[in-house]
GROMACS .gro file of C-alpha atoms in nm:
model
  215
    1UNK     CA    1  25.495  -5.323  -5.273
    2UNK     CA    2  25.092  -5.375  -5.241
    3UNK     CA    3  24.987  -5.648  -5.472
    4UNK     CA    4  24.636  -5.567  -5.621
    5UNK     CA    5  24.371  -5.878  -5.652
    6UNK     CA    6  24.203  -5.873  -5.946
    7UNK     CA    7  23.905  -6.085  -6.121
    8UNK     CA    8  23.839  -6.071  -6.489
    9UNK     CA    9  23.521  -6.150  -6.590
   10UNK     CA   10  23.432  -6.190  -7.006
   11UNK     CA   11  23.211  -6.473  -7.183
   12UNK     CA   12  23.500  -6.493  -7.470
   13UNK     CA   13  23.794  -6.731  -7.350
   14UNK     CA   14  24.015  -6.555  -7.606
   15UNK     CA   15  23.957  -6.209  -7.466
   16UNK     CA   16  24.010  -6.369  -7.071
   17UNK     CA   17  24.366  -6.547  -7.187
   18UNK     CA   18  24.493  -6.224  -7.350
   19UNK     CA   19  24.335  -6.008  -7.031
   20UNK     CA   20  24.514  -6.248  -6.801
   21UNK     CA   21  24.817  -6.207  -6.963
   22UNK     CA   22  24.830  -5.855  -6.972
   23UNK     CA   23  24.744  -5.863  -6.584
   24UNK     CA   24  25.022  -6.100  -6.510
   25UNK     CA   25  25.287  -5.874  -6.689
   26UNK     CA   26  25.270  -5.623  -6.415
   27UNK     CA   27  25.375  -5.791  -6.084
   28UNK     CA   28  25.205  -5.528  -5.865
   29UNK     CA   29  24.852  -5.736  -5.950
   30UNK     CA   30  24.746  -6.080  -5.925
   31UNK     CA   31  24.457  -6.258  -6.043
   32UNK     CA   32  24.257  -6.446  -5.832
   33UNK     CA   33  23.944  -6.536  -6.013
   34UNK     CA   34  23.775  -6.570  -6.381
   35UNK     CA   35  23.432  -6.539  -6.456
   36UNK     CA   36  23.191  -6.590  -6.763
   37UNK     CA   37  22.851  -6.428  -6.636
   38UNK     CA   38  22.746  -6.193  -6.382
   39UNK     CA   39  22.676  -6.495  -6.093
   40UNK     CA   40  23.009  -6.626  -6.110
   41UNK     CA   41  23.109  -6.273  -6.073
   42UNK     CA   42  22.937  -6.157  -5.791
   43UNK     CA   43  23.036  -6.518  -5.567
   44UNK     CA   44  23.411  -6.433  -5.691
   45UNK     CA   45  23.335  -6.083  -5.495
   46UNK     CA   46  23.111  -6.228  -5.171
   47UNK     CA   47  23.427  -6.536  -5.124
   48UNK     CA   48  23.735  -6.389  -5.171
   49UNK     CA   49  23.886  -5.995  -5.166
   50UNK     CA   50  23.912  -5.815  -5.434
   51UNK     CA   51  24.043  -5.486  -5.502
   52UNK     CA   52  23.970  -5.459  -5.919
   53UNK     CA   53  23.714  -5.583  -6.136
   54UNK     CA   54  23.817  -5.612  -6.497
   55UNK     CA   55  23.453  -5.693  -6.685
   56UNK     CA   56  23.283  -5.695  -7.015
   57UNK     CA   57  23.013  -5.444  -7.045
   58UNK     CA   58  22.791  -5.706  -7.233
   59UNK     CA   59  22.815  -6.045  -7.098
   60UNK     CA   60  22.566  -6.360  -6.985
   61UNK     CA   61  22.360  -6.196  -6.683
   62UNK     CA   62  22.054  -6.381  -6.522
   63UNK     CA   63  21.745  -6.173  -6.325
   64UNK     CA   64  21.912  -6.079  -6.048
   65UNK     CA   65  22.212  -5.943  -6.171
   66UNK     CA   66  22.223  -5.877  -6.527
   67UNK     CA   67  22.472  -5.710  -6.746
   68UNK     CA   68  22.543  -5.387  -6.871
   69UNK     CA   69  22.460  -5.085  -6.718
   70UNK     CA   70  22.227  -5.335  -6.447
   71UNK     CA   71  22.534  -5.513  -6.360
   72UNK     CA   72  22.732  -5.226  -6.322
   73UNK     CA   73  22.490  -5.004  -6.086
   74UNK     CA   74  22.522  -5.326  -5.885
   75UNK     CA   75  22.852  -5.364  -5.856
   76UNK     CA   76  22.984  -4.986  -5.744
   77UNK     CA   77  22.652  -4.997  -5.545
   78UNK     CA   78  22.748  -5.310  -5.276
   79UNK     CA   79  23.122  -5.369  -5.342
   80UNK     CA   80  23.228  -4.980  -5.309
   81UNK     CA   81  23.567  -5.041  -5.219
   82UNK     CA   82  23.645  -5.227  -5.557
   83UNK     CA   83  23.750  -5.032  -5.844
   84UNK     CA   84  23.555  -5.136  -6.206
   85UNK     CA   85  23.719  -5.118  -6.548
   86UNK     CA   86  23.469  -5.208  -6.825
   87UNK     CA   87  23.522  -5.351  -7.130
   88UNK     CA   88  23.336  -5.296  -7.415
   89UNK     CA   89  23.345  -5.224  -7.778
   90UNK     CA   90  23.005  -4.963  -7.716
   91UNK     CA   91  23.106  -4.597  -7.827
   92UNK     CA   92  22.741  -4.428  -7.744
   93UNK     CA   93  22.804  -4.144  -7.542
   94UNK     CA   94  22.489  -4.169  -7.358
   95UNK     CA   95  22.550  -4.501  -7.251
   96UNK     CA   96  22.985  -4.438  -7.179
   97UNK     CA   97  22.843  -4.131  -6.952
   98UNK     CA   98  22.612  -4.310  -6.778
   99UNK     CA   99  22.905  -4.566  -6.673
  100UNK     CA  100  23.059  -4.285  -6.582
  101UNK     CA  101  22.819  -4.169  -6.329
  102UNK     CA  102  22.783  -4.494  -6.207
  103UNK     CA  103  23.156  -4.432  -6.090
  104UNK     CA  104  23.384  -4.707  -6.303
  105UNK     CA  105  23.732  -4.617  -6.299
  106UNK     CA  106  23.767  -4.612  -6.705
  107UNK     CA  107  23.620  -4.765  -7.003
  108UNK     CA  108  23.828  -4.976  -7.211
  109UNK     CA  109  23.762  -5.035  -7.545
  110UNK     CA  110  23.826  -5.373  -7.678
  111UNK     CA  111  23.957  -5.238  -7.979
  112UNK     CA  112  24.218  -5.051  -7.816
  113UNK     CA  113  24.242  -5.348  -7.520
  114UNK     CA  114  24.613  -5.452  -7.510
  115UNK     CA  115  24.753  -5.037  -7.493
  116UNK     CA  116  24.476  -4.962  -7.286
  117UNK     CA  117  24.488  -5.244  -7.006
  118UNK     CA  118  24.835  -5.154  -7.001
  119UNK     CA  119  24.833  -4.784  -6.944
  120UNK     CA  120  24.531  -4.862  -6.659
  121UNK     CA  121  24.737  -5.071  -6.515
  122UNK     CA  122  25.063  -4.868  -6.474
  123UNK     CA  123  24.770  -4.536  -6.353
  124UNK     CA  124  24.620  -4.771  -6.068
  125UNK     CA  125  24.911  -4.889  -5.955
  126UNK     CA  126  25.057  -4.561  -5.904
  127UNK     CA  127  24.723  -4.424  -5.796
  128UNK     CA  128  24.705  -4.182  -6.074
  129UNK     CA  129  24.371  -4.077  -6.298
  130UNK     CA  130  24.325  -4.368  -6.544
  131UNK     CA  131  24.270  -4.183  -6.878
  132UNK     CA  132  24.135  -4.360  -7.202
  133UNK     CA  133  24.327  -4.315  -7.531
  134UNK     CA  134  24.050  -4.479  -7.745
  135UNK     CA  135  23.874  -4.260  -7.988
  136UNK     CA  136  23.610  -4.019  -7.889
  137UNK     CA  137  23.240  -4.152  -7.892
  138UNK     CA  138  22.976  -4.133  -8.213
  139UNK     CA  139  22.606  -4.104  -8.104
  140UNK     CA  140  22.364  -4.326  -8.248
  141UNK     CA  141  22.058  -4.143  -8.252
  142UNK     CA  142  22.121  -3.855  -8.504
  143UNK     CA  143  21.766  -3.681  -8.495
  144UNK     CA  144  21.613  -3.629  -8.165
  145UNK     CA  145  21.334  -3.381  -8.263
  146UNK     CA  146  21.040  -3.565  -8.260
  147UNK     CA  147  21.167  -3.836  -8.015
  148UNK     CA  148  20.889  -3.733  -7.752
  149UNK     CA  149  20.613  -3.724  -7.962
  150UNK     CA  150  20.698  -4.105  -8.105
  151UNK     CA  151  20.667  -4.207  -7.722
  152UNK     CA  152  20.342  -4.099  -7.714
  153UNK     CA  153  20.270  -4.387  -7.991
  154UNK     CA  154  20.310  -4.662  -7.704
  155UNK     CA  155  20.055  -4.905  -7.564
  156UNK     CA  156  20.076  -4.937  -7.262
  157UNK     CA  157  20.113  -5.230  -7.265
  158UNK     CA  158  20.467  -5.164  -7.458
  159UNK     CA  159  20.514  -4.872  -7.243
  160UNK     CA  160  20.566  -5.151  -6.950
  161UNK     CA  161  20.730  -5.399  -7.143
  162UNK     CA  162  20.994  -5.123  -7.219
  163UNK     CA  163  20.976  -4.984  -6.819
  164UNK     CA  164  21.098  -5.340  -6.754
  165UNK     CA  165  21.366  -5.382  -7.014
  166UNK     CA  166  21.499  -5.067  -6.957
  167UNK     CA  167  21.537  -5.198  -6.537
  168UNK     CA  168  21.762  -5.462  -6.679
  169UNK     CA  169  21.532  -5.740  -6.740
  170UNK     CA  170  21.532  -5.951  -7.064
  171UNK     CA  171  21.251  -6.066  -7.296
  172UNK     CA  172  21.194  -6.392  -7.087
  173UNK     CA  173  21.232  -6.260  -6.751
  174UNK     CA  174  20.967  -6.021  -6.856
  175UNK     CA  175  20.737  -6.280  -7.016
  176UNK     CA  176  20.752  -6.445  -6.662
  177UNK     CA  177  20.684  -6.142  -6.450
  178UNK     CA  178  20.392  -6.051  -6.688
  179UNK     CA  179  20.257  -6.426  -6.745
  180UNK     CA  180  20.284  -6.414  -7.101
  181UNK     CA  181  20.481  -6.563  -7.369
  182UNK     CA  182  20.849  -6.469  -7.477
  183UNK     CA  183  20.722  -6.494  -7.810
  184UNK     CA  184  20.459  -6.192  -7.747
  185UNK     CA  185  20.697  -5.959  -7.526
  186UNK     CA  186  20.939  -6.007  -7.793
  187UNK     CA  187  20.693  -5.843  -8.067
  188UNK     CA  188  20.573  -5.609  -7.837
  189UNK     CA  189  20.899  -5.505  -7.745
  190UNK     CA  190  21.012  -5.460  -8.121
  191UNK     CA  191  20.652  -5.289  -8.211
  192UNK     CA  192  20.754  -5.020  -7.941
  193UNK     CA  193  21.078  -4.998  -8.092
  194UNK     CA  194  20.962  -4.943  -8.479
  195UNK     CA  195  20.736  -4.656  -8.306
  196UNK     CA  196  21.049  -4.495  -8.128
  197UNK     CA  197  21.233  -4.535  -8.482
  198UNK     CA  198  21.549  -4.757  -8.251
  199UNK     CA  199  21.690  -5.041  -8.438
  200UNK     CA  200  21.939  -5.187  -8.170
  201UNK     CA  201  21.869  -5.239  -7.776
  202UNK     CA  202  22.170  -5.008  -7.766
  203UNK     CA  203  21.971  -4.702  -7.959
  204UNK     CA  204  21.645  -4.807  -7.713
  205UNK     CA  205  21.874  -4.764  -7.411
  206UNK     CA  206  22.030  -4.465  -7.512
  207UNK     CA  207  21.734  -4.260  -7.597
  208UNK     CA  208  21.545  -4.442  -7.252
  209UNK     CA  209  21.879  -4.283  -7.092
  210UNK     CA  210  21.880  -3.937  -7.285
  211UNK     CA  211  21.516  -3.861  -7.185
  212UNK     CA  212  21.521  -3.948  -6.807
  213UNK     CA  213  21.211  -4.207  -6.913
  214UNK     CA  214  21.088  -4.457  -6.603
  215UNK     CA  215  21.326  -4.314  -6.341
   0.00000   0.00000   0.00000
């Protein structure tokens, strides 16, 4: 029987022990590496073989790698041959499809974590479809009408800031690309947000995502 190496990588040492543990029911996978941000993770991948990645969707990322979506592309971009469950307690569908596309095996949500780690488990083992139970995702951005015309309310100087957040960069990365303070990206970045009527970076991404915008 083919024992499957696995890493886990979450910033919440709760939600690693009770991943772990789930792992180590099923004897058909081992785990051979933790990791709290996207750095460890990738040196867990370049040092030692690994045939699943277990990670949180939003977790401590630094320029290079990032998190979320970022982290992701990066992942089933150079390390092709390892299969990526993400974690997450995100139920945009913009954002869950994109995943998607970027070719994880399934989408757990944390909610649901200890049936759902379980029942991925048993499918890649047996090299079957992994299929989510969880329930079915909400959208956050309700009324989409006039979405284009708010983008035409950007600067452009917060039509940049927002090309470079939406890349995968964060407010301080930015501020050092740009030569400016975090202090004035940070505004900037929430002006162009009050214009596009977003409240969350999750809303910002999704309707950056839904639109097609700095592809």
């Amino acid at each position: 029987m083919e024992t499957l190496n696995v890493v886990i990588a979450d910033d919440h040492p709760i939600v690693l022990l009770g991943v772990r543990e789930l792992v180590e029911r099923d004897q058909r996978f081992r785990v051979v590496g933790e990791a709290v941000c996207s750095s460890e993770l990738i040196n867990l991948l370049e040092t030692r073989r690994v045939d699943l990645v277990i990670t949180d969707f939003n977790m401590p990322g630094d320029s290079t790698y990032g998190d979320g979506l970022k982290l992701v592309d990066y992942l089933t971009r150079h390390y092709p041959g390892v299969r990526v469950l993400v974690l997450t307690m995100i139920s945009n569908p913009l954002i869950l499809t994109r995943l998607q596309e970027l070719g994880v095996l399934a989408i757990i949500q944390k909610n649901q974590l200890h049936n759902e780690i379980e029942t991925a488990l048993k499918a890649i083992a047996r090299g079957n479809p992994v299929r989510s139970n969880g329930p079915p995702p909400t959208s956050v951005i309700v009324d989409n009408a006039d979405l284009d015309e708010r983008f035409t309310r950007l600067s452009p100087k917060e039509h940049e800031i927002l090309r470079l957040f939406v890349s995968g960069l964060g407010v301080s990365d930015i501020a050092r690309g740009l030569n400016r303070s975090a202090k004035t990206i940070s505004t900037q970045k929430i002006s162009a947000m009050r214009k596009l009527e977003v409240s969350s970076d999750q809303d910002l991404l999704a309707y950056c995502i839904e639109r097609n915008l700095f592809n």
